[in-house]
């Protein structure tokens, strides 16, 4: 902890460990560049089963300690399964800190599945909107954590079922995707400002100064929360 940061648009994302999996905390900052917003990885922490994993009070303390240190604007956690046991406690902790709390259930319906989240995560990466530290320039524990982050992303598998109708993204047998899941949640929250609901929806990354429209002369986007104004083109 080098000191608390102030005035930064930081997101704390947590993949809660289950069984033999680790809990991974990642911190992402939303930065505005000339060609649009990017999510920059600032911090990684892994809580293994042997170092406090599944100890709910300890995990809650670490999550909120990291959120305080980075003056987080948002905290998003995997609220699936065992994550549900910590959801309400984190929500209560966020209220006096004025932090936006986002619980996400990986199986939360057709538009809230893990697959939808990863589709957009891949899109953000391909568009250059995700920035992470260069592994070769890291030292000690930082290099070890970044190497694990990289290896889990390399090992991640995309599998279709026998009917070719359902897709699944997960780590192969014997390996883990904790770093990937934490990063997917963090990048979505940092770049698409998820609403306070338990679903992820497909989003589109647009360059600064551009907008989605229905036609060449359209004045409104494809989706609006207000009443449309009828006017001649």
mmCIF file of C-alpha atoms in Angstrom:
data_model
loop_
_atom_site.group_PDB
_atom_site.id
_atom_site.type_symbol
_atom_site.label_atom_id
_atom_site.label_comp_id
_atom_site.label_asym_id
_atom_site.label_seq_id
_atom_site.Cartn_x
_atom_site.Cartn_y
_atom_site.Cartn_z
ATOM 1 C CA UNK A 1 0.000 0.000 0.000
ATOM 2 C CA UNK A 2 1.852 3.053 -1.284
ATOM 3 C CA UNK A 3 -0.874 5.437 -0.170
ATOM 4 C CA UNK A 4 -4.463 6.156 -0.941
ATOM 5 C CA UNK A 5 -5.372 7.486 -4.368
ATOM 6 C CA UNK A 6 -7.933 10.227 -4.786
ATOM 7 C CA UNK A 7 -9.956 11.466 -7.714
ATOM 8 C CA UNK A 8 -9.439 8.380 -9.857
ATOM 9 C CA UNK A 9 -12.099 6.319 -11.609
ATOM 10 C CA UNK A 10 -11.046 2.939 -10.212
ATOM 11 C CA UNK A 11 -12.952 -0.358 -10.147
ATOM 12 C CA UNK A 12 -12.287 -3.259 -7.781
ATOM 13 C CA UNK A 13 -13.308 -6.604 -9.321
ATOM 14 C CA UNK A 14 -13.412 -9.846 -7.348
ATOM 15 C CA UNK A 15 -13.783 -13.456 -8.464
ATOM 16 C CA UNK A 16 -14.761 -15.375 -5.330
ATOM 17 C CA UNK A 17 -12.941 -18.702 -4.987
ATOM 18 C CA UNK A 18 -14.903 -21.927 -4.764
ATOM 19 C CA UNK A 19 -13.655 -25.329 -3.618
ATOM 20 C CA UNK A 20 -9.922 -25.405 -4.476
ATOM 21 C CA UNK A 21 -10.022 -22.157 -6.480
ATOM 22 C CA UNK A 22 -8.458 -18.891 -5.377
ATOM 23 C CA UNK A 23 -10.154 -15.555 -4.843
ATOM 24 C CA UNK A 24 -8.629 -12.938 -7.148
ATOM 25 C CA UNK A 25 -8.914 -9.187 -6.610
ATOM 26 C CA UNK A 26 -8.026 -6.895 -9.509
ATOM 27 C CA UNK A 27 -8.162 -3.103 -9.746
ATOM 28 C CA UNK A 28 -8.823 -1.329 -13.051
ATOM 29 C CA UNK A 29 -8.675 2.382 -13.817
ATOM 30 C CA UNK A 30 -10.749 3.989 -16.552
ATOM 31 C CA UNK A 31 -8.542 6.398 -18.502
ATOM 32 C CA UNK A 32 -9.567 8.753 -21.294
ATOM 33 C CA UNK A 33 -7.272 8.809 -24.309
ATOM 34 C CA UNK A 34 -7.590 10.643 -27.605
ATOM 35 C CA UNK A 35 -9.096 7.594 -29.313
ATOM 36 C CA UNK A 36 -11.456 6.612 -26.476
ATOM 37 C CA UNK A 37 -11.484 5.092 -23.010
ATOM 38 C CA UNK A 38 -9.161 2.297 -21.883
ATOM 39 C CA UNK A 39 -9.104 0.089 -18.791
ATOM 40 C CA UNK A 40 -5.670 -0.111 -17.157
ATOM 41 C CA UNK A 41 -4.754 -2.867 -14.711
ATOM 42 C CA UNK A 42 -3.326 -1.348 -11.515
ATOM 43 C CA UNK A 43 -3.285 -4.164 -8.977
ATOM 44 C CA UNK A 44 -3.621 -7.925 -8.534
ATOM 45 C CA UNK A 45 -4.048 -10.017 -5.398
ATOM 46 C CA UNK A 46 -4.662 -13.735 -5.072
ATOM 47 C CA UNK A 47 -6.086 -15.267 -1.892
ATOM 48 C CA UNK A 48 -5.453 -19.003 -2.089
ATOM 49 C CA UNK A 49 -7.338 -21.709 -0.163
ATOM 50 C CA UNK A 50 -4.337 -22.031 2.165
ATOM 51 C CA UNK A 51 -3.872 -18.280 2.741
ATOM 52 C CA UNK A 52 -7.353 -17.207 3.771
ATOM 53 C CA UNK A 53 -9.475 -18.611 0.977
ATOM 54 C CA UNK A 54 -13.098 -19.270 1.962
ATOM 55 C CA UNK A 55 -12.549 -17.319 5.184
ATOM 56 C CA UNK A 56 -15.408 -14.882 4.537
ATOM 57 C CA UNK A 57 -14.450 -12.231 7.144
ATOM 58 C CA UNK A 58 -10.843 -12.185 5.922
ATOM 59 C CA UNK A 59 -11.854 -11.915 2.265
ATOM 60 C CA UNK A 60 -14.285 -9.093 3.056
ATOM 61 C CA UNK A 61 -11.545 -7.248 4.945
ATOM 62 C CA UNK A 62 -9.101 -7.597 2.041
ATOM 63 C CA UNK A 63 -11.643 -6.532 -0.593
ATOM 64 C CA UNK A 64 -12.613 -3.382 1.282
ATOM 65 C CA UNK A 65 -8.998 -2.608 2.215
ATOM 66 C CA UNK A 66 -8.054 -2.652 -1.470
ATOM 67 C CA UNK A 67 -11.139 -0.583 -2.335
ATOM 68 C CA UNK A 68 -10.169 2.020 0.287
ATOM 69 C CA UNK A 69 -6.542 2.137 -0.827
ATOM 70 C CA UNK A 70 -7.473 2.811 -4.443
ATOM 71 C CA UNK A 71 -10.426 5.067 -3.592
ATOM 72 C CA UNK A 72 -12.633 2.815 -5.723
ATOM 73 C CA UNK A 73 -15.698 4.224 -7.432
ATOM 74 C CA UNK A 74 -17.136 0.732 -7.965
ATOM 75 C CA UNK A 75 -16.842 -2.751 -6.473
ATOM 76 C CA UNK A 76 -18.049 -5.665 -8.597
ATOM 77 C CA UNK A 77 -17.996 -9.247 -7.309
ATOM 78 C CA UNK A 78 -18.874 -12.678 -8.604
ATOM 79 C CA UNK A 79 -22.006 -13.368 -6.573
ATOM 80 C CA UNK A 80 -22.430 -16.916 -7.905
ATOM 81 C CA UNK A 81 -22.592 -19.746 -5.377
ATOM 82 C CA UNK A 82 -20.340 -19.032 -2.387
ATOM 83 C CA UNK A 83 -20.051 -15.425 -3.582
ATOM 84 C CA UNK A 84 -23.636 -14.908 -2.475
ATOM 85 C CA UNK A 85 -22.532 -15.378 1.127
ATOM 86 C CA UNK A 86 -20.353 -12.282 0.955
ATOM 87 C CA UNK A 87 -22.583 -10.160 -1.298
ATOM 88 C CA UNK A 88 -24.727 -8.521 1.376
ATOM 89 C CA UNK A 89 -21.759 -7.788 3.625
ATOM 90 C CA UNK A 90 -19.834 -6.055 0.836
ATOM 91 C CA UNK A 91 -22.955 -4.122 -0.157
ATOM 92 C CA UNK A 92 -23.307 -2.798 3.397
ATOM 93 C CA UNK A 93 -19.604 -1.884 3.518
ATOM 94 C CA UNK A 94 -19.883 0.102 0.268
ATOM 95 C CA UNK A 95 -22.809 2.291 1.367
ATOM 96 C CA UNK A 96 -20.966 4.611 3.812
ATOM 97 C CA UNK A 97 -18.053 4.814 1.360
ATOM 98 C CA UNK A 98 -20.340 5.967 -1.495
ATOM 99 C CA UNK A 99 -19.006 3.138 -3.670
ATOM 100 C CA UNK A 100 -21.232 1.655 -6.356
ATOM 101 C CA UNK A 101 -21.714 -2.054 -5.607
ATOM 102 C CA UNK A 102 -22.338 -4.471 -8.512
ATOM 103 C CA UNK A 103 -23.093 -8.149 -7.786
ATOM 104 C CA UNK A 104 -22.849 -10.384 -10.854
ATOM 105 C CA UNK A 105 -24.188 -13.920 -11.193
ATOM 106 C CA UNK A 106 -22.475 -15.845 -13.985
ATOM 107 C CA UNK A 107 -25.655 -17.823 -14.640
ATOM 108 C CA UNK A 108 -28.031 -14.888 -14.382
ATOM 109 C CA UNK A 109 -30.081 -15.533 -17.497
ATOM 110 C CA UNK A 110 -29.577 -15.454 -21.281
ATOM 111 C CA UNK A 111 -28.118 -11.931 -21.231
ATOM 112 C CA UNK A 112 -26.162 -12.352 -18.035
ATOM 113 C CA UNK A 113 -24.111 -15.434 -18.765
ATOM 114 C CA UNK A 114 -20.373 -15.802 -18.529
ATOM 115 C CA UNK A 115 -20.251 -16.294 -22.296
ATOM 116 C CA UNK A 116 -21.753 -12.883 -23.054
ATOM 117 C CA UNK A 117 -19.289 -11.277 -20.686
ATOM 118 C CA UNK A 118 -16.306 -12.919 -22.355
ATOM 119 C CA UNK A 119 -17.505 -12.064 -25.858
ATOM 120 C CA UNK A 120 -17.290 -8.388 -25.003
ATOM 121 C CA UNK A 121 -14.072 -8.839 -23.005
ATOM 122 C CA UNK A 122 -12.415 -10.250 -26.133
ATOM 123 C CA UNK A 123 -13.807 -7.350 -28.158
ATOM 124 C CA UNK A 124 -12.339 -4.789 -25.735
ATOM 125 C CA UNK A 125 -8.930 -6.490 -25.931
ATOM 126 C CA UNK A 126 -8.960 -6.633 -29.729
ATOM 127 C CA UNK A 127 -9.816 -2.937 -29.902
ATOM 128 C CA UNK A 128 -6.822 -2.094 -27.721
ATOM 129 C CA UNK A 129 -8.998 -0.854 -24.863
ATOM 130 C CA UNK A 130 -7.321 -3.070 -22.227
ATOM 131 C CA UNK A 131 -3.854 -2.156 -20.929
ATOM 132 C CA UNK A 132 -1.782 -4.377 -18.623
ATOM 133 C CA UNK A 133 1.811 -4.136 -17.352
ATOM 134 C CA UNK A 134 4.616 -5.646 -19.439
ATOM 135 C CA UNK A 135 5.514 -8.904 -17.709
ATOM 136 C CA UNK A 136 9.190 -8.626 -18.640
ATOM 137 C CA UNK A 137 9.478 -5.283 -16.847
ATOM 138 C CA UNK A 138 8.072 -6.601 -13.560
ATOM 139 C CA UNK A 139 10.072 -7.975 -10.647
ATOM 140 C CA UNK A 140 9.457 -10.370 -7.774
ATOM 141 C CA UNK A 141 5.846 -11.014 -6.786
ATOM 142 C CA UNK A 142 4.492 -8.607 -9.390
ATOM 143 C CA UNK A 143 6.113 -10.632 -12.173
ATOM 144 C CA UNK A 144 4.793 -13.897 -10.734
ATOM 145 C CA UNK A 145 1.221 -12.573 -10.534
ATOM 146 C CA UNK A 146 1.307 -11.111 -14.057
ATOM 147 C CA UNK A 147 2.695 -14.373 -15.416
ATOM 148 C CA UNK A 148 -0.191 -16.307 -13.823
ATOM 149 C CA UNK A 149 -2.623 -13.741 -15.262
ATOM 150 C CA UNK A 150 -1.155 -14.288 -18.732
ATOM 151 C CA UNK A 151 -1.022 -18.103 -18.533
ATOM 152 C CA UNK A 152 -4.675 -18.385 -17.451
ATOM 153 C CA UNK A 153 -5.744 -16.282 -20.429
ATOM 154 C CA UNK A 154 -3.691 -18.466 -22.787
ATOM 155 C CA UNK A 155 -5.167 -21.685 -21.364
ATOM 156 C CA UNK A 156 -8.795 -20.504 -21.442
ATOM 157 C CA UNK A 157 -10.944 -22.679 -23.718
ATOM 158 C CA UNK A 158 -13.957 -21.907 -25.903
ATOM 159 C CA UNK A 159 -16.092 -25.040 -26.338
ATOM 160 C CA UNK A 160 -19.321 -25.718 -28.251
ATOM 161 C CA UNK A 161 -21.696 -28.489 -27.204
ATOM 162 C CA UNK A 162 -22.600 -31.375 -29.492
ATOM 163 C CA UNK A 163 -25.607 -29.517 -30.923
ATOM 164 C CA UNK A 164 -23.492 -26.421 -31.726
ATOM 165 C CA UNK A 165 -26.101 -24.274 -29.979
ATOM 166 C CA UNK A 166 -24.473 -23.632 -26.634
ATOM 167 C CA UNK A 167 -20.998 -22.268 -26.034
ATOM 168 C CA UNK A 168 -18.910 -22.404 -22.900
ATOM 169 C CA UNK A 169 -15.789 -20.523 -21.888
ATOM 170 C CA UNK A 170 -13.785 -21.989 -19.024
ATOM 171 C CA UNK A 171 -10.399 -23.283 -17.962
ATOM 172 C CA UNK A 172 -9.442 -26.814 -19.080
ATOM 173 C CA UNK A 173 -9.589 -29.626 -16.521
ATOM 174 C CA UNK A 174 -7.037 -29.174 -13.762
ATOM 175 C CA UNK A 175 -6.458 -25.472 -14.464
ATOM 176 C CA UNK A 176 -8.071 -22.241 -13.294
ATOM 177 C CA UNK A 177 -9.656 -19.098 -14.734
ATOM 178 C CA UNK A 178 -9.837 -16.963 -11.563
ATOM 179 C CA UNK A 179 -7.633 -14.171 -12.953
ATOM 180 C CA UNK A 180 -9.616 -14.178 -16.203
ATOM 181 C CA UNK A 181 -13.007 -13.948 -14.490
ATOM 182 C CA UNK A 182 -11.880 -11.127 -12.191
ATOM 183 C CA UNK A 183 -10.444 -9.208 -15.150
ATOM 184 C CA UNK A 184 -13.534 -9.722 -17.300
ATOM 185 C CA UNK A 185 -15.737 -8.252 -14.574
ATOM 186 C CA UNK A 186 -13.333 -5.372 -13.941
ATOM 187 C CA UNK A 187 -12.954 -4.394 -17.592
ATOM 188 C CA UNK A 188 -16.715 -4.433 -18.174
ATOM 189 C CA UNK A 189 -17.338 -2.281 -15.136
ATOM 190 C CA UNK A 190 -14.528 0.110 -16.065
ATOM 191 C CA UNK A 191 -15.526 0.542 -19.716
ATOM 192 C CA UNK A 192 -19.276 0.030 -19.934
ATOM 193 C CA UNK A 193 -20.474 1.326 -16.523
ATOM 194 C CA UNK A 194 -22.681 -1.625 -15.691
ATOM 195 C CA UNK A 195 -26.031 -0.857 -14.096
ATOM 196 C CA UNK A 196 -26.616 -2.136 -10.574
ATOM 197 C CA UNK A 197 -28.096 -5.401 -11.756
ATOM 198 C CA UNK A 198 -26.844 -8.961 -11.876
ATOM 199 C CA UNK A 199 -26.456 -9.198 -15.631
ATOM 200 C CA UNK A 200 -23.999 -8.227 -18.315
ATOM 201 C CA UNK A 201 -25.242 -7.155 -21.702
ATOM 202 C CA UNK A 202 -23.429 -6.930 -24.978
ATOM 203 C CA UNK A 203 -21.866 -3.522 -25.378
ATOM 204 C CA UNK A 204 -20.159 -1.686 -28.203
ATOM 205 C CA UNK A 205 -16.891 0.198 -27.845
ATOM 206 C CA UNK A 206 -16.920 3.388 -29.879
ATOM 207 C CA UNK A 207 -14.151 5.821 -30.563
ATOM 208 C CA UNK A 208 -14.417 9.254 -29.042
ATOM 209 C CA UNK A 209 -16.681 11.590 -31.001
ATOM 210 C CA UNK A 210 -18.658 8.869 -32.778
ATOM 211 C CA UNK A 211 -22.181 7.679 -32.113
ATOM 212 C CA UNK A 212 -24.487 4.852 -33.096
ATOM 213 C CA UNK A 213 -27.344 5.925 -35.347
ATOM 214 C CA UNK A 214 -30.232 4.428 -37.252
ATOM 215 C CA UNK A 215 -29.401 6.140 -40.512
ATOM 216 C CA UNK A 216 -27.304 8.757 -42.211
ATOM 217 C CA UNK A 217 -29.409 11.689 -41.016
ATOM 218 C CA UNK A 218 -30.643 10.237 -37.728
ATOM 219 C CA UNK A 219 -30.476 12.473 -34.669
ATOM 220 C CA UNK A 220 -31.074 9.741 -32.118
ATOM 221 C CA UNK A 221 -29.229 6.526 -31.279
ATOM 222 C CA UNK A 222 -30.523 3.010 -31.574
ATOM 223 C CA UNK A 223 -31.356 2.961 -27.875
ATOM 224 C CA UNK A 224 -32.640 5.852 -25.815
ATOM 225 C CA UNK A 225 -34.060 6.265 -22.321
ATOM 226 C CA UNK A 226 -36.055 9.350 -23.212
ATOM 227 C CA UNK A 227 -38.929 10.151 -25.540
ATOM 228 C CA UNK A 228 -37.982 10.385 -29.204
ATOM 229 C CA UNK A 229 -38.585 13.653 -30.975
ATOM 230 C CA UNK A 230 -40.249 13.343 -34.364
ATOM 231 C CA UNK A 231 -38.629 15.675 -36.866
ATOM 232 C CA UNK A 232 -38.241 15.637 -40.644
ATOM 233 C CA UNK A 233 -34.871 14.530 -42.031
#
